[in-house]
Amino acid sequence: MKLATILGLLVIGFIGLCSGYTFHVGGKDGWVHDPRESYNHWAERNRFQVNDTLVFKYTKGLDSVLLVNEEAYNKCNTTNSIQTLNDENPIFKFTRSGPFFFISGHNDKCENGEKLIVVVMAVRHHKIVNSSTTAPPTPAPAPALAPELAPSATLQTADGKIVQAPAPAPANSGVAYIGSGGFVGLILGLSLILV
């Protein structure tokens, strides 16, 4: 695989990480009174990151969505929301990591399960390869992982060879982390193997 191809994949992956992903709450059902699957079960099957967006599909005037705190979520309290989404098919963008609590703006619908908890994963640091000839500053020592816990992947190259991709470099190797989900690390690991 040519270095230009690898760099192209890296750029596409980075752009995808920056722009986020759009989730349609409840899938085909949308934001409804009696969903086929509980909204929290739907959320547990997905992974949410900063810059991802939620689309709440419902008919304007027949429902709304409230962003609330945990206490209001548990009590279906619609009187003191953090934010009200009442347009038709409103969109909510995650700008931070942590838990988000959504309920229907109609108390009876909330009581019957029209509510959702989404936990947005923490932002991971970016991976940048240090290409300078000077030694990088010495970071604080990181706890060592047992070798059997170090992540790695088995990959097949274009010519059919099976290779074991290296685990991410230790914290004091001069390599910092970029992106999330290990995509960038995997691409960089491939480029080191194939170059």
JSON list of C-alpha atoms in Angstrom, two decimals:
[
{"chain": "A", "resi": 1, "resn": "MET", "atom": "CA", "xyz": [0.00, 0.00, 0.00]},
{"chain": "A", "resi": 2, "resn": "LYS", "atom": "CA", "xyz": [1.42, 3.36, -0.99]},
{"chain": "A", "resi": 3, "resn": "LEU", "atom": "CA", "xyz": [2.09, 6.04, 1.57]},
{"chain": "A", "resi": 4, "resn": "ALA", "atom": "CA", "xyz": [-0.20, 8.46, -0.31]},
{"chain": "A", "resi": 5, "resn": "THR", "atom": "CA", "xyz": [-3.12, 6.01, 0.05]},
{"chain": "A", "resi": 6, "resn": "ILE", "atom": "CA", "xyz": [-2.47, 5.61, 3.75]},
{"chain": "A", "resi": 7, "resn": "LEU", "atom": "CA", "xyz": [-2.29, 9.37, 4.25]},
{"chain": "A", "resi": 8, "resn": "GLY", "atom": "CA", "xyz": [-5.55, 9.77, 2.30]},
{"chain": "A", "resi": 9, "resn": "LEU", "atom": "CA", "xyz": [-7.28, 7.26, 4.58]},
{"chain": "A", "resi": 10, "resn": "LEU", "atom": "CA", "xyz": [-5.87, 9.08, 7.58]},
{"chain": "A", "resi": 11, "resn": "VAL", "atom": "CA", "xyz": [-7.28, 12.43, 6.40]},
{"chain": "A", "resi": 12, "resn": "ILE", "atom": "CA", "xyz": [-10.72, 10.92, 5.65]},
{"chain": "A", "resi": 13, "resn": "GLY", "atom": "CA", "xyz": [-10.80, 9.30, 9.10]},
{"chain": "A", "resi": 14, "resn": "PHE", "atom": "CA", "xyz": [-9.78, 12.53, 10.81]},
{"chain": "A", "resi": 15, "resn": "ILE", "atom": "CA", "xyz": [-12.45, 14.54, 8.98]},
{"chain": "A", "resi": 16, "resn": "GLY", "atom": "CA", "xyz": [-15.05, 11.94, 9.97]},
{"chain": "A", "resi": 17, "resn": "LEU", "atom": "CA", "xyz": [-13.99, 12.21, 13.60]},
{"chain": "A", "resi": 18, "resn": "CYS", "atom": "CA", "xyz": [-14.25, 16.00, 13.57]},
{"chain": "A", "resi": 19, "resn": "SER", "atom": "CA", "xyz": [-17.66, 16.23, 11.92]},
{"chain": "A", "resi": 20, "resn": "GLY", "atom": "CA", "xyz": [-19.49, 13.75, 14.12]},
{"chain": "A", "resi": 21, "resn": "TYR", "atom": "CA", "xyz": [-22.23, 11.25, 13.37]},
{"chain": "A", "resi": 22, "resn": "THR", "atom": "CA", "xyz": [-26.00, 11.80, 13.19]},
{"chain": "A", "resi": 23, "resn": "PHE", "atom": "CA", "xyz": [-28.21, 9.45, 15.23]},
{"chain": "A", "resi": 24, "resn": "HIS", "atom": "CA", "xyz": [-31.96, 9.21, 14.66]},
{"chain": "A", "resi": 25, "resn": "VAL", "atom": "CA", "xyz": [-33.37, 8.61, 18.14]},
{"chain": "A", "resi": 26, "resn": "GLY", "atom": "CA", "xyz": [-35.35, 5.38, 18.22]},
{"chain": "A", "resi": 27, "resn": "GLY", "atom": "CA", "xyz": [-34.40, 4.41, 14.67]},
{"chain": "A", "resi": 28, "resn": "LYS", "atom": "CA", "xyz": [-37.42, 4.04, 12.35]},
{"chain": "A", "resi": 29, "resn": "ASP", "atom": "CA", "xyz": [-39.90, 4.58, 15.21]},
{"chain": "A", "resi": 30, "resn": "GLY", "atom": "CA", "xyz": [-38.58, 8.02, 16.07]},
{"chain": "A", "resi": 31, "resn": "TRP", "atom": "CA", "xyz": [-39.60, 9.88, 19.26]},
{"chain": "A", "resi": 32, "resn": "VAL", "atom": "CA", "xyz": [-42.96, 8.23, 19.97]},
{"chain": "A", "resi": 33, "resn": "HIS", "atom": "CA", "xyz": [-45.26, 7.40, 22.87]},
{"chain": "A", "resi": 34, "resn": "ASP", "atom": "CA", "xyz": [-44.83, 3.62, 22.67]},
{"chain": "A", "resi": 35, "resn": "PRO", "atom": "CA", "xyz": [-41.51, 2.68, 20.99]},
{"chain": "A", "resi": 36, "resn": "ARG", "atom": "CA", "xyz": [-40.78, -0.93, 20.01]},
{"chain": "A", "resi": 37, "resn": "GLU", "atom": "CA", "xyz": [-37.50, -0.71, 21.92]},
{"chain": "A", "resi": 38, "resn": "SER", "atom": "CA", "xyz": [-36.87, 1.41, 25.00]},
{"chain": "A", "resi": 39, "resn": "TYR", "atom": "CA", "xyz": [-34.86, 4.51, 24.19]},
{"chain": "A", "resi": 40, "resn": "ASN", "atom": "CA", "xyz": [-32.24, 3.65, 26.79]},
{"chain": "A", "resi": 41, "resn": "HIS", "atom": "CA", "xyz": [-31.75, 0.20, 25.25]},
{"chain": "A", "resi": 42, "resn": "TRP", "atom": "CA", "xyz": [-31.34, 1.91, 21.86]},
{"chain": "A", "resi": 43, "resn": "ALA", "atom": "CA", "xyz": [-28.75, 4.28, 23.37]},
{"chain": "A", "resi": 44, "resn": "GLU", "atom": "CA", "xyz": [-26.82, 1.40, 24.98]},
{"chain": "A", "resi": 45, "resn": "ARG", "atom": "CA", "xyz": [-26.32, -0.14, 21.52]},
{"chain": "A", "resi": 46, "resn": "ASN", "atom": "CA", "xyz": [-24.65, 3.03, 20.22]},
{"chain": "A", "resi": 47, "resn": "ARG", "atom": "CA", "xyz": [-21.48, 4.95, 21.08]},
{"chain": "A", "resi": 48, "resn": "PHE", "atom": "CA", "xyz": [-21.81, 8.72, 21.26]},
{"chain": "A", "resi": 49, "resn": "GLN", "atom": "CA", "xyz": [-18.96, 11.21, 20.94]},
{"chain": "A", "resi": 50, "resn": "VAL", "atom": "CA", "xyz": [-18.56, 14.97, 21.08]},
{"chain": "A", "resi": 51, "resn": "ASN", "atom": "CA", "xyz": [-19.81, 16.56, 17.81]},
{"chain": "A", "resi": 52, "resn": "ASP", "atom": "CA", "xyz": [-22.35, 13.77, 17.23]},
{"chain": "A", "resi": 53, "resn": "THR", "atom": "CA", "xyz": [-25.96, 14.89, 16.82]},
{"chain": "A", "resi": 54, "resn": "LEU", "atom": "CA", "xyz": [-29.33, 13.44, 17.78]},
{"chain": "A", "resi": 55, "resn": "VAL", "atom": "CA", "xyz": [-32.40, 13.88, 15.58]},
{"chain": "A", "resi": 56, "resn": "PHE", "atom": "CA", "xyz": [-35.74, 13.53, 17.37]},
{"chain": "A", "resi": 57, "resn": "LYS", "atom": "CA", "xyz": [-38.37, 12.59, 14.76]},
{"chain": "A", "resi": 58, "resn": "TYR", "atom": "CA", "xyz": [-41.94, 13.59, 15.66]},
{"chain": "A", "resi": 59, "resn": "THR", "atom": "CA", "xyz": [-44.75, 15.80, 14.40]},
{"chain": "A", "resi": 60, "resn": "LYS", "atom": "CA", "xyz": [-44.49, 19.42, 15.55]},
{"chain": "A", "resi": 61, "resn": "GLY", "atom": "CA", "xyz": [-47.17, 20.35, 18.05]},
{"chain": "A", "resi": 62, "resn": "LEU", "atom": "CA", "xyz": [-47.79, 16.74, 19.09]},
{"chain": "A", "resi": 63, "resn": "ASP", "atom": "CA", "xyz": [-44.64, 16.39, 21.18]},
{"chain": "A", "resi": 64, "resn": "SER", "atom": "CA", "xyz": [-41.42, 18.06, 22.26]},
{"chain": "A", "resi": 65, "resn": "VAL", "atom": "CA", "xyz": [-38.10, 17.13, 23.82]},
{"chain": "A", "resi": 66, "resn": "LEU", "atom": "CA", "xyz": [-36.65, 18.58, 27.00]},
{"chain": "A", "resi": 67, "resn": "LEU", "atom": "CA", "xyz": [-33.00, 18.40, 28.05]},
{"chain": "A", "resi": 68, "resn": "VAL", "atom": "CA", "xyz": [-33.15, 18.10, 31.84]},
{"chain": "A", "resi": 69, "resn": "ASN", "atom": "CA", "xyz": [-30.99, 17.20, 34.82]},
{"chain": "A", "resi": 70, "resn": "GLU", "atom": "CA", "xyz": [-30.97, 13.70, 36.30]},
{"chain": "A", "resi": 71, "resn": "GLU", "atom": "CA", "xyz": [-33.50, 14.49, 39.03]},
{"chain": "A", "resi": 72, "resn": "ALA", "atom": "CA", "xyz": [-36.03, 15.89, 36.53]},
{"chain": "A", "resi": 73, "resn": "TYR", "atom": "CA", "xyz": [-35.42, 12.85, 34.32]},
{"chain": "A", "resi": 74, "resn": "ASN", "atom": "CA", "xyz": [-36.19, 10.44, 37.16]},
{"chain": "A", "resi": 75, "resn": "LYS", "atom": "CA", "xyz": [-39.36, 12.34, 38.18]},
{"chain": "A", "resi": 76, "resn": "CYS", "atom": "CA", "xyz": [-40.51, 13.26, 34.62]},
{"chain": "A", "resi": 77, "resn": "ASN", "atom": "CA", "xyz": [-40.48, 16.88, 35.80]},
{"chain": "A", "resi": 78, "resn": "THR", "atom": "CA", "xyz": [-41.21, 19.05, 32.74]},
{"chain": "A", "resi": 79, "resn": "THR", "atom": "CA", "xyz": [-41.30, 22.40, 34.57]},
{"chain": "A", "resi": 80, "resn": "ASN", "atom": "CA", "xyz": [-37.58, 23.26, 34.79]},
{"chain": "A", "resi": 81, "resn": "SER", "atom": "CA", "xyz": [-35.78, 22.13, 31.64]},
{"chain": "A", "resi": 82, "resn": "ILE", "atom": "CA", "xyz": [-32.25, 23.11, 30.65]},
{"chain": "A", "resi": 83, "resn": "GLN", "atom": "CA", "xyz": [-33.25, 23.33, 26.98]},
{"chain": "A", "resi": 84, "resn": "THR", "atom": "CA", "xyz": [-36.49, 22.84, 25.05]},
{"chain": "A", "resi": 85, "resn": "LEU", "atom": "CA", "xyz": [-36.48, 21.31, 21.57]},
{"chain": "A", "resi": 86, "resn": "ASN", "atom": "CA", "xyz": [-39.92, 21.85, 20.05]},
{"chain": "A", "resi": 87, "resn": "ASP", "atom": "CA", "xyz": [-39.32, 22.24, 16.32]},
{"chain": "A", "resi": 88, "resn": "GLU", "atom": "CA", "xyz": [-40.34, 19.44, 13.99]},
{"chain": "A", "resi": 89, "resn": "ASN", "atom": "CA", "xyz": [-37.48, 16.89, 13.96]},
{"chain": "A", "resi": 90, "resn": "PRO", "atom": "CA", "xyz": [-35.18, 18.98, 16.19]},
{"chain": "A", "resi": 91, "resn": "ILE", "atom": "CA", "xyz": [-31.44, 18.32, 16.23]},
{"chain": "A", "resi": 92, "resn": "PHE", "atom": "CA", "xyz": [-29.29, 18.32, 19.37]},
{"chain": "A", "resi": 93, "resn": "LYS", "atom": "CA", "xyz": [-25.46, 18.44, 19.07]},
{"chain": "A", "resi": 94, "resn": "PHE", "atom": "CA", "xyz": [-23.18, 17.13, 21.82]},
{"chain": "A", "resi": 95, "resn": "THR", "atom": "CA", "xyz": [-20.53, 19.73, 22.71]},
{"chain": "A", "resi": 96, "resn": "ARG", "atom": "CA", "xyz": [-19.09, 17.94, 25.74]},
{"chain": "A", "resi": 97, "resn": "SER", "atom": "CA", "xyz": [-18.70, 14.46, 27.15]},
{"chain": "A", "resi": 98, "resn": "GLY", "atom": "CA", "xyz": [-20.80, 13.08, 30.01]},
{"chain": "A", "resi": 99, "resn": "PRO", "atom": "CA", "xyz": [-24.45, 12.17, 30.60]},
{"chain": "A", "resi": 100, "resn": "PHE", "atom": "CA", "xyz": [-27.40, 13.89, 28.91]},
{"chain": "A", "resi": 101, "resn": "PHE", "atom": "CA", "xyz": [-31.01, 13.40, 30.03]},
{"chain": "A", "resi": 102, "resn": "PHE", "atom": "CA", "xyz": [-33.93, 13.87, 27.63]},
{"chain": "A", "resi": 103, "resn": "ILE", "atom": "CA", "xyz": [-37.66, 13.55, 28.34]},
{"chain": "A", "resi": 104, "resn": "SER", "atom": "CA", "xyz": [-40.86, 14.22, 26.43]},
{"chain": "A", "resi": 105, "resn": "GLY", "atom": "CA", "xyz": [-42.33, 17.65, 27.08]},
{"chain": "A", "resi": 106, "resn": "HIS", "atom": "CA", "xyz": [-45.63, 15.87, 27.77]},
{"chain": "A", "resi": 107, "resn": "ASN", "atom": "CA", "xyz": [-45.63, 14.49, 31.32]},
{"chain": "A", "resi": 108, "resn": "ASP", "atom": "CA", "xyz": [-47.82, 11.45, 30.53]},
{"chain": "A", "resi": 109, "resn": "LYS", "atom": "CA", "xyz": [-45.60, 10.45, 27.58]},
{"chain": "A", "resi": 110, "resn": "CYS", "atom": "CA", "xyz": [-42.50, 10.67, 29.77]},
{"chain": "A", "resi": 111, "resn": "GLU", "atom": "CA", "xyz": [-44.17, 8.53, 32.44]},
{"chain": "A", "resi": 112, "resn": "ASN", "atom": "CA", "xyz": [-44.85, 5.90, 29.73]},
{"chain": "A", "resi": 113, "resn": "GLY", "atom": "CA", "xyz": [-41.20, 5.63, 28.65]},
{"chain": "A", "resi": 114, "resn": "GLU", "atom": "CA", "xyz": [-40.59, 8.50, 26.27]},
{"chain": "A", "resi": 115, "resn": "LYS", "atom": "CA", "xyz": [-37.28, 9.43, 27.90]},
{"chain": "A", "resi": 116, "resn": "LEU", "atom": "CA", "xyz": [-33.62, 8.88, 27.09]},
{"chain": "A", "resi": 117, "resn": "ILE", "atom": "CA", "xyz": [-30.20, 8.90, 28.76]},
{"chain": "A", "resi": 118, "resn": "VAL", "atom": "CA", "xyz": [-27.17, 9.34, 26.49]},
{"chain": "A", "resi": 119, "resn": "VAL", "atom": "CA", "xyz": [-23.62, 9.10, 27.80]},
{"chain": "A", "resi": 120, "resn": "VAL", "atom": "CA", "xyz": [-21.10, 10.84, 25.52]},
{"chain": "A", "resi": 121, "resn": "MET", "atom": "CA", "xyz": [-17.62, 9.32, 25.63]},
{"chain": "A", "resi": 122, "resn": "ALA", "atom": "CA", "xyz": [-14.70, 11.41, 26.83]},
{"chain": "A", "resi": 123, "resn": "VAL", "atom": "CA", "xyz": [-12.64, 13.16, 24.18]},
{"chain": "A", "resi": 124, "resn": "ARG", "atom": "CA", "xyz": [-9.41, 11.31, 23.51]},
{"chain": "A", "resi": 125, "resn": "HIS", "atom": "CA", "xyz": [-6.13, 13.08, 22.85]},
{"chain": "A", "resi": 126, "resn": "HIS", "atom": "CA", "xyz": [-4.79, 13.31, 19.33]},
{"chain": "A", "resi": 127, "resn": "LYS", "atom": "CA", "xyz": [-2.01, 11.10, 17.98]},
{"chain": "A", "resi": 128, "resn": "ILE", "atom": "CA", "xyz": [0.89, 13.00, 16.47]},
{"chain": "A", "resi": 129, "resn": "VAL", "atom": "CA", "xyz": [4.11, 11.29, 15.44]},
{"chain": "A", "resi": 130, "resn": "ASN", "atom": "CA", "xyz": [7.13, 13.17, 16.76]},
{"chain": "A", "resi": 131, "resn": "SER", "atom": "CA", "xyz": [9.48, 13.50, 13.78]},
{"chain": "A", "resi": 132, "resn": "SER", "atom": "CA", "xyz": [12.06, 15.80, 15.36]},
{"chain": "A", "resi": 133, "resn": "THR", "atom": "CA", "xyz": [15.56, 14.56, 16.06]},
{"chain": "A", "resi": 134, "resn": "THR", "atom": "CA", "xyz": [15.60, 16.08, 19.52]},
{"chain": "A", "resi": 135, "resn": "ALA", "atom": "CA", "xyz": [14.35, 14.03, 22.42]},
{"chain": "A", "resi": 136, "resn": "PRO", "atom": "CA", "xyz": [10.79, 14.84, 23.51]},
{"chain": "A", "resi": 137, "resn": "PRO", "atom": "CA", "xyz": [10.16, 16.11, 27.03]},
{"chain": "A", "resi": 138, "resn": "THR", "atom": "CA", "xyz": [9.89, 13.26, 29.48]},
{"chain": "A", "resi": 139, "resn": "PRO", "atom": "CA", "xyz": [6.25, 12.78, 30.50]},
{"chain": "A", "resi": 140, "resn": "ALA", "atom": "CA", "xyz": [5.14, 11.42, 33.83]},
{"chain": "A", "resi": 141, "resn": "PRO", "atom": "CA", "xyz": [5.48, 7.63, 33.88]},
{"chain": "A", "resi": 142, "resn": "ALA", "atom": "CA", "xyz": [2.32, 5.79, 32.87]},
{"chain": "A", "resi": 143, "resn": "PRO", "atom": "CA", "xyz": [1.21, 2.61, 34.61]},
{"chain": "A", "resi": 144, "resn": "ALA", "atom": "CA", "xyz": [2.37, -0.45, 32.69]},
{"chain": "A", "resi": 145, "resn": "LEU", "atom": "CA", "xyz": [-0.23, -2.72, 31.12]},
{"chain": "A", "resi": 146, "resn": "ALA", "atom": "CA", "xyz": [0.15, -6.44, 31.25]},
{"chain": "A", "resi": 147, "resn": "PRO", "atom": "CA", "xyz": [1.22, -7.65, 27.77]},
{"chain": "A", "resi": 148, "resn": "GLU", "atom": "CA", "xyz": [-2.00, -9.64, 27.38]},
{"chain": "A", "resi": 149, "resn": "LEU", "atom": "CA", "xyz": [-4.02, -6.43, 27.88]},
{"chain": "A", "resi": 150, "resn": "ALA", "atom": "CA", "xyz": [-2.18, -4.37, 25.26]},
{"chain": "A", "resi": 151, "resn": "PRO", "atom": "CA", "xyz": [-4.45, -3.82, 22.26]},
{"chain": "A", "resi": 152, "resn": "SER", "atom": "CA", "xyz": [-3.32, -5.06, 18.86]},
{"chain": "A", "resi": 153, "resn": "ALA", "atom": "CA", "xyz": [-4.89, -6.23, 15.64]},
{"chain": "A", "resi": 154, "resn": "THR", "atom": "CA", "xyz": [-4.24, -8.93, 13.06]},
{"chain": "A", "resi": 155, "resn": "LEU", "atom": "CA", "xyz": [-4.19, -7.40, 9.60]},
{"chain": "A", "resi": 156, "resn": "GLN", "atom": "CA", "xyz": [-3.83, -8.68, 6.05]},
{"chain": "A", "resi": 157, "resn": "THR", "atom": "CA", "xyz": [-1.63, -6.63, 3.69]},
{"chain": "A", "resi": 158, "resn": "ALA", "atom": "CA", "xyz": [-2.42, -6.04, 0.00]},
{"chain": "A", "resi": 159, "resn": "ASP", "atom": "CA", "xyz": [-0.08, -8.88, -1.00]},
{"chain": "A", "resi": 160, "resn": "GLY", "atom": "CA", "xyz": [-1.90, -11.34, 1.29]},
{"chain": "A", "resi": 161, "resn": "LYS", "atom": "CA", "xyz": [0.58, -11.42, 4.20]},
{"chain": "A", "resi": 162, "resn": "ILE", "atom": "CA", "xyz": [-0.88, -11.68, 7.69]},
{"chain": "A", "resi": 163, "resn": "VAL", "atom": "CA", "xyz": [0.77, -9.26, 10.13]},
{"chain": "A", "resi": 164, "resn": "GLN", "atom": "CA", "xyz": [0.23, -8.38, 13.76]},
{"chain": "A", "resi": 165, "resn": "ALA", "atom": "CA", "xyz": [-0.21, -4.61, 14.08]},
{"chain": "A", "resi": 166, "resn": "PRO", "atom": "CA", "xyz": [1.80, -3.23, 16.99]},
{"chain": "A", "resi": 167, "resn": "ALA", "atom": "CA", "xyz": [0.07, -2.15, 20.17]},
{"chain": "A", "resi": 168, "resn": "PRO", "atom": "CA", "xyz": [-0.02, 1.62, 20.73]},
{"chain": "A", "resi": 169, "resn": "ALA", "atom": "CA", "xyz": [3.32, 3.08, 21.73]},
{"chain": "A", "resi": 170, "resn": "PRO", "atom": "CA", "xyz": [3.96, 3.60, 25.46]},
{"chain": "A", "resi": 171, "resn": "ALA", "atom": "CA", "xyz": [3.35, 7.09, 26.83]},
{"chain": "A", "resi": 172, "resn": "ASN", "atom": "CA", "xyz": [7.08, 7.93, 26.97]},
{"chain": "A", "resi": 173, "resn": "SER", "atom": "CA", "xyz": [7.86, 6.96, 23.35]},
{"chain": "A", "resi": 174, "resn": "GLY", "atom": "CA", "xyz": [7.45, 10.43, 21.85]},
{"chain": "A", "resi": 175, "resn": "VAL", "atom": "CA", "xyz": [4.05, 9.55, 20.37]},
{"chain": "A", "resi": 176, "resn": "ALA", "atom": "CA", "xyz": [0.94, 11.43, 21.52]},
{"chain": "A", "resi": 177, "resn": "TYR", "atom": "CA", "xyz": [-2.64, 10.42, 20.70]},
{"chain": "A", "resi": 178, "resn": "ILE", "atom": "CA", "xyz": [-4.97, 11.99, 18.04]},
{"chain": "A", "resi": 179, "resn": "GLY", "atom": "CA", "xyz": [-8.60, 11.07, 17.33]},
{"chain": "A", "resi": 180, "resn": "SER", "atom": "CA", "xyz": [-10.78, 8.44, 18.88]},
{"chain": "A", "resi": 181, "resn": "GLY", "atom": "CA", "xyz": [-11.66, 4.81, 18.43]},
{"chain": "A", "resi": 182, "resn": "GLY", "atom": "CA", "xyz": [-8.10, 3.84, 17.53]},
{"chain": "A", "resi": 183, "resn": "PHE", "atom": "CA", "xyz": [-8.68, 4.52, 13.79]},
{"chain": "A", "resi": 184, "resn": "VAL", "atom": "CA", "xyz": [-5.77, 6.92, 13.49]},
{"chain": "A", "resi": 185, "resn": "GLY", "atom": "CA", "xyz": [-3.48, 4.69, 15.53]},
{"chain": "A", "resi": 186, "resn": "LEU", "atom": "CA", "xyz": [-4.37, 1.73, 13.32]},
{"chain": "A", "resi": 187, "resn": "ILE", "atom": "CA", "xyz": [-3.63, 3.70, 10.14]},
{"chain": "A", "resi": 188, "resn": "LEU", "atom": "CA", "xyz": [-0.32, 4.99, 11.54]},
{"chain": "A", "resi": 189, "resn": "GLY", "atom": "CA", "xyz": [0.58, 1.47, 12.66]},
{"chain": "A", "resi": 190, "resn": "LEU", "atom": "CA", "xyz": [-0.13, 0.17, 9.15]},
{"chain": "A", "resi": 191, "resn": "SER", "atom": "CA", "xyz": [1.97, 2.89, 7.58]},
{"chain": "A", "resi": 192, "resn": "LEU", "atom": "CA", "xyz": [4.94, 1.94, 9.77]},
{"chain": "A", "resi": 193, "resn": "ILE", "atom": "CA", "xyz": [4.60, -1.71, 8.81]},
{"chain": "A", "resi": 194, "resn": "LEU", "atom": "CA", "xyz": [4.13, -1.14, 5.09]},
{"chain": "A", "resi": 195, "resn": "VAL", "atom": "CA", "xyz": [6.71, 1.63, 4.52]}
]
